[in-house]
Amino acid sequence: MSVISLQLGQCGNQIGQLFFDTLMSDLQQREKERNSKEYQSRCLDRFFVSGEDHKLEARAISVDTEGKVVSNVFDQAKKTGRWCYPSDQQLSGRRGAGNNWADGFYNHGAKCEQEVLDLVQRELEKCDHFGGFCSLMSIGGGTGSGLGTRVTRALKEAYPKSFLINVLVWPHSAGEVIVQNYNAVLSMAHLSESSDALLIFQNDDIRKIAQTLGSSPKVTFDDMNRVVSEQLVASLQPAVSHDGSDNLLGRYLEHLVPHPDYKLLTSRFLPQVSEAAVSFSTFNWPALTKRTFQMLLTQSVIDEGLNWHIKPSNSRNKTLSNLMVIRGKGCQSVDTGIFSSPEIYPSWIPRGAGFASFTQSLPLLRYEKSTSLLSNCQTPIRALDTMVSKAWGMFAMRAYTHWYTRYGMQEEEFIDCFAKLEQTIGNYNSV
Amino acid sequence: MAYQVPYFSSQRMASQPVKVSSSKMRLAIGTLCQFLSLSGFSPISPETLRQAKFNKREAVGPLLSLLAELIDFSTATQCAKSPQFNREETVYVVHSGMLSRHFQRRQFYLCLDIDNSTCHSSRELLIAIGWLICTESLLKQMLFSKETSSLRSFPDVSHKLQERKIYMINTREDMEAPSSFEQYLNGLVWNMGKCRLATKQWYWKEQEIVKLAHKIHVATQGVSLAKNRVCLSPADVTILRYKDKLEKHLHTVEKENRRLQMFFQWLEKEEIFWQWMESVIDAENSERIQNEDPAARSQVDDSYPFDDYSKTLADLSSQLDTTLKEVTQRMQFYDKSLMEKSVPSGETGNPLDVRFQFVPKRVKDHIPKSIVHSQSDWSPVGGIKDIEEEILILSKRLSSLEAKLLEQRDAFSCSCTEMLASIDGVVSIPPILCNQR
């Protein structure tokens, strides 16, 4: 199964470059392991293709309205010497989207939509078994949110039978950009229609995790991007289910998001231990699974300050589906029975159908044992509700709406987007 | 109940019974057992069939399972070995399957004990199996069916389909009864979404197969293992590339070859098997006779002149043939003589100018008019008469009788009137005459 990554905007490109780098680092560490050749070839086949001079090229398309970020990312990949981006699979402009969703969607998106589709077609022809698209973008700015939304819609129209998952980075709640809430609301509303699944990483949580993993309290965007890329690698690298079938993207989506009204996914990864502390830590499977389950019950993605009084019966986090990827020695014997507890699922989900797991005996990166849980649950709803409220507060005053309407956007579109997200929030709250 | 046995059975009736050695019979039975086993059905030994002939209890279990599998196969289900039936289901499948196929052997249904999920007679099961194989040509179907062939698909994914089917059934059964319409809808949409996404996965897997097959075809152009192809197929490449798969494939081909050989052997030995099956029915009949009233049974023993009776029957049938020939010859002779009399000498006689010849009532309508029997009973009274003359005579007689009737009526009505004139208060009403003819 081959996954084509679309790196959209600055955030998407930076995360994408770190994602492929982390993959290669993991594969390099696994080279010395026994029985790792088949795993390596499956991993490489999934994310890379052998290009000219037998060099590994990422199955990726880089798009940004500014050329600086893309060229930087390409250079960094080349520097590693192990892999690179295909030189003809990039598209960049001269002028950014100015943190304006409408500029990204109506202006830049309209101009480069067809070119992006051509690049995608070229990449698709290299795949024997196409597994799906994975778009990486942030929704607080202009390019990732606006152009990314446009490209996602175009992909869905051009390849209606394909699987499409969008990895979204939500901005800090404190606010980096004044109109980030508008951008986020508009993006979320459009993406919830065109995409199959939205995997959400909130900057606030990622920052805290990065602080735990880092040696210094100062956290850079690079550290945060690394956290996101590690969690993506943990979820998307090859693994097998109990019946021997691969963790294809289609399988993930079939299990996690079969209901079209519920598409929001959250990622939880353990252990969250700094590189320095890893060698002094011991992990056992019961502790990892128990902590992951408690994170799920408490709506937390951080392995700190968990409230152990919350039980499945009094948890406020209803889950529609959970998918766990377990990596490390002895993974087949891990007891995941707690995740099948019927109290955390709605009654219309059949018993036992809400949880699935995949295993891989080879460890991941520096972690001897690791668990990665993808959940379709109510965790992101509170943040989404806050975002919508803030955006609505601004829209009620018609603050900064002229920035959007000058690109041809109507006010009705705002109202439609608010309505869609209210519906999404209502659906999740009623689970 | 009779088998649709080949010509062998009718020949046996006409001539002396052909005795077949027990070793040939064992071979015929063994061929059938091996063929069924190689076709994926529950293995069954010739000893089991022999035990069934003598109605042994030990043969009930294996034969019941085999019969259920044969019924399931003939109902055109997906695989020769369908999901394992439990005991209750087996008996039910057998009962309903044979009933729907109009198997009219009453003793079979009496032996099936649905309440206790068992059968009391292995012989009846054996007879039913033989009937099913014979009437539905099951062995031929098995030979050409993909599901019973070891080479059905490469790689074989039917077990995955079966697992998926069982998973979906279990999932549906595990769903709680919805407490509201909204929950019911959500459950439905959830299920539909699963199907939709699974269909998408299937679509991409098909795309992959086509792409990879095309790559193989392009890369192996000009090299082929089959006459009708110009390149290698994906299965060929897999076999050539992986030694263990080649060995497995060879083993599969050998198994299929043995199955074909068994079938050809069966074609040669089939008649012997049906002869043995008739002995099973004979065994059942003799057992029934033994269980009858001993007083009645004592009249029928080995000294009973069966041969004399069969000779007498044969003599009578030959006499009947001779008599029929004589009668036919006589009929032809009289037919000729009649034709000569009716056509005057010198005239050729127009075949269209056939006059109707009056024949007495004793002669039935379906006997052709030209036939005149020589025996005295059949000769016409007063000779042959012309019908037109007879009609004239009869009509004259009728008219004279009618005139007489009218005269007599008039005379009687006059006398009545004279008689009644002397009586006061009485009126004479003449009868209504029917003047219409």
XYZ file of N, CA, C and O in Angstrom, chain A residues 124 127-130 156 160-163 196 243 248 250-251 253-255 257-260 347-351 353, chain B residues 160 163-164 167 171 174-176 182-183 186-187 189-190 193-194 196-198 200-201 203-205 208 211-212 215:
224
model
N 0.573 9.263 -8.592
C -0.332 8.104 -8.539
C 0.106 7.021 -9.507
O -0.037 5.818 -9.227
N 2.379 4.312 -8.271
C 1.925 3.381 -7.214
C 1.313 2.126 -7.824
O 0.465 2.220 -8.703
N 1.745 0.959 -7.308
C 1.093 -0.289 -7.708
C -0.194 -0.488 -6.926
O -1.209 -0.892 -7.449
N -0.093 -0.245 -5.642
C -1.273 -0.347 -4.800
C -1.438 0.971 -4.065
O -0.716 1.253 -3.115
N -2.367 1.777 -4.543
C -2.558 3.095 -3.953
C -3.416 2.959 -2.695
O -4.534 2.443 -2.737
N -11.016 15.149 -3.807
C -12.212 14.331 -3.607
C -13.035 14.247 -4.885
O -13.601 13.199 -5.196
N -12.911 10.200 -6.351
C -13.965 9.975 -5.350
C -13.827 8.651 -4.618
O -14.331 8.494 -3.512
N -13.150 7.652 -5.231
C -13.037 6.345 -4.583
C -11.805 6.250 -3.678
O -11.552 5.219 -3.068
N -11.016 7.332 -3.628
C -9.785 7.253 -2.844
C -10.067 7.542 -1.376
O -11.088 8.124 -1.023
N -9.113 7.121 -0.528
C -9.183 7.427 0.899
C -8.397 8.699 1.153
O -7.302 8.863 0.621
N -12.303 12.254 4.411
C -12.853 11.071 5.072
C -12.612 11.111 6.569
O -13.423 10.603 7.345
N -5.610 -11.137 12.313
C -5.863 -12.077 11.214
C -4.804 -11.970 10.121
O -4.953 -12.539 9.037
N -3.813 -1.048 6.415
C -3.978 -0.136 5.293
C -4.803 1.068 5.735
O -5.593 0.983 6.678
N -7.264 2.344 4.305
C -8.674 2.021 4.144
C -9.232 1.281 5.352
O -10.350 1.523 5.798
N -8.422 0.344 5.882
C -8.841 -0.404 7.076
C -9.025 0.541 8.245
O -9.970 0.426 9.029
N -9.728 3.741 8.185
C -10.907 4.590 8.027
C -12.190 3.788 8.183
O -13.177 4.262 8.746
N -12.173 2.549 7.684
C -13.369 1.704 7.800
C -13.714 1.478 9.271
O -14.875 1.444 9.654
N -12.687 1.347 10.077
C -12.949 1.094 11.499
C -13.269 2.381 12.254
O -14.156 2.400 13.103
N -13.987 5.742 11.045
C -14.943 6.776 10.616
C -15.997 6.249 9.644
O -16.199 6.841 8.572
N -16.691 5.174 9.955
C -17.708 4.713 9.021
C -18.918 5.635 8.956
O -19.577 5.745 7.925
N -19.189 6.316 10.075
C -20.355 7.212 10.106
C -19.913 8.573 9.575
O -18.989 9.178 10.111
N -20.570 9.102 8.541
C -20.108 10.347 7.920
C -20.257 11.586 8.802
O -19.668 12.617 8.508
N -24.679 2.938 22.428
C -25.351 1.635 22.382
C -25.553 1.128 20.954
O -25.709 -0.072 20.751
N -25.528 2.006 19.968
C -25.793 1.523 18.609
C -24.537 0.973 17.928
O -24.588 0.525 16.787
N -23.428 0.983 18.644
C -22.220 0.333 18.122
C -22.215 -1.082 18.687
O -22.296 -1.266 19.903
N -22.129 -2.096 17.830
C -22.161 -3.475 18.340
C -21.019 -3.733 19.322
O -19.933 -3.177 19.193
N -21.333 -4.597 20.255
C -20.336 -4.931 21.284
C -19.085 -5.515 20.635
O -19.163 -6.441 19.836
N -17.196 -4.199 18.486
C -16.869 -3.662 17.159
C -16.205 -2.302 17.236
O -15.775 -1.767 16.233
N -11.161 -16.232 3.818
C -11.230 -14.839 4.302
C -12.644 -14.298 4.112
O -13.163 -13.583 4.973
N -14.709 -15.727 6.814
C -14.456 -15.073 8.114
C -15.161 -13.732 8.162
O -15.756 -13.362 9.175
N -15.093 -13.000 7.074
C -15.717 -11.678 7.034
C -17.228 -11.816 7.196
O -17.864 -11.037 7.907
N -18.033 -12.592 10.723
C -17.838 -11.389 11.531
C -19.042 -10.463 11.393
O -19.555 -9.929 12.389
N -21.549 -9.465 14.326
C -21.693 -8.043 14.654
C -23.165 -7.660 14.689
O -23.619 -6.952 15.587
N -24.762 -8.973 17.770
C -24.346 -8.322 19.009
C -24.964 -6.947 19.193
O -24.823 -6.348 20.250
N -25.586 -6.431 18.156
C -26.153 -5.092 18.294
C -27.345 -5.139 19.230
O -28.226 -5.980 19.092
N -27.342 -4.210 20.156
C -28.474 -4.173 21.083
C -29.699 -3.610 20.376
O -29.574 -2.859 19.418
N -33.638 7.310 16.451
C -32.365 7.975 16.128
C -31.201 6.987 16.256
O -30.302 6.944 15.411
N -31.245 6.195 17.307
C -30.186 5.212 17.512
C -30.218 4.169 16.402
O -29.178 3.715 15.924
N -28.693 5.711 13.392
C -27.236 5.803 13.544
C -26.566 4.450 13.303
O -25.525 4.366 12.646
N -27.176 3.410 13.864
C -26.631 2.068 13.659
C -26.623 1.686 12.184
O -25.653 1.133 11.679
N -26.615 3.752 9.561
C -25.640 4.571 8.824
C -24.228 4.063 9.112
O -23.371 4.019 8.226
N -23.988 3.669 10.325
C -22.679 3.123 10.713
C -22.362 1.879 9.893
O -21.274 1.740 9.328
N -21.756 2.767 6.267
C -20.432 3.359 6.100
C -19.349 2.305 6.041
O -18.416 2.389 5.237
N -19.478 1.283 6.852
C -18.514 0.179 6.839
C -18.519 -0.487 5.472
O -17.457 -0.768 4.896
N -19.506 0.771 2.665
C -19.011 1.713 1.644
C -17.493 1.747 1.627
O -16.865 1.673 0.565
N -16.892 1.837 2.778
C -15.427 1.913 2.847
C -14.795 0.562 2.494
O -13.716 0.527 1.885
N -15.455 -0.515 2.846
C -14.925 -1.835 2.470
C -14.973 -2.000 0.948
O -14.057 -2.572 0.343
N -14.708 0.371 -1.216
C -13.607 1.190 -1.764
C -12.302 0.430 -1.696
O -11.493 0.445 -2.626
N -12.074 -0.251 -0.568
C -10.838 -1.031 -0.429
C -10.778 -2.115 -1.500
O -9.725 -2.386 -2.082
N -12.141 -2.053 -4.370
C -11.887 -1.404 -5.664
C -10.393 -1.209 -5.868
O -9.845 -1.543 -6.933
N -9.709 -0.730 -4.855
C -8.267 -0.475 -5.005
C -7.466 -1.769 -5.062
O -6.433 -1.836 -5.737
N -7.939 -2.787 -4.418
C -7.244 -4.072 -4.513
C -7.363 -4.615 -5.936
O -6.412 -5.174 -6.488
N -4.977 -2.837 -8.079
C -3.612 -3.320 -7.864
C -3.368 -4.609 -8.637
O -2.328 -4.779 -9.279
N -2.895 -3.833 -12.284
C -1.607 -3.180 -12.566
C -0.465 -4.182 -12.509
O 0.401 -4.223 -13.389
N -0.464 -4.988 -11.476
C 0.639 -5.941 -11.304
C 0.596 -7.002 -12.393
O 1.631 -7.410 -12.924
N 2.047 -5.577 -15.454
C 3.512 -5.510 -15.359
C 4.128 -6.871 -15.668
O 5.138 -6.976 -16.393
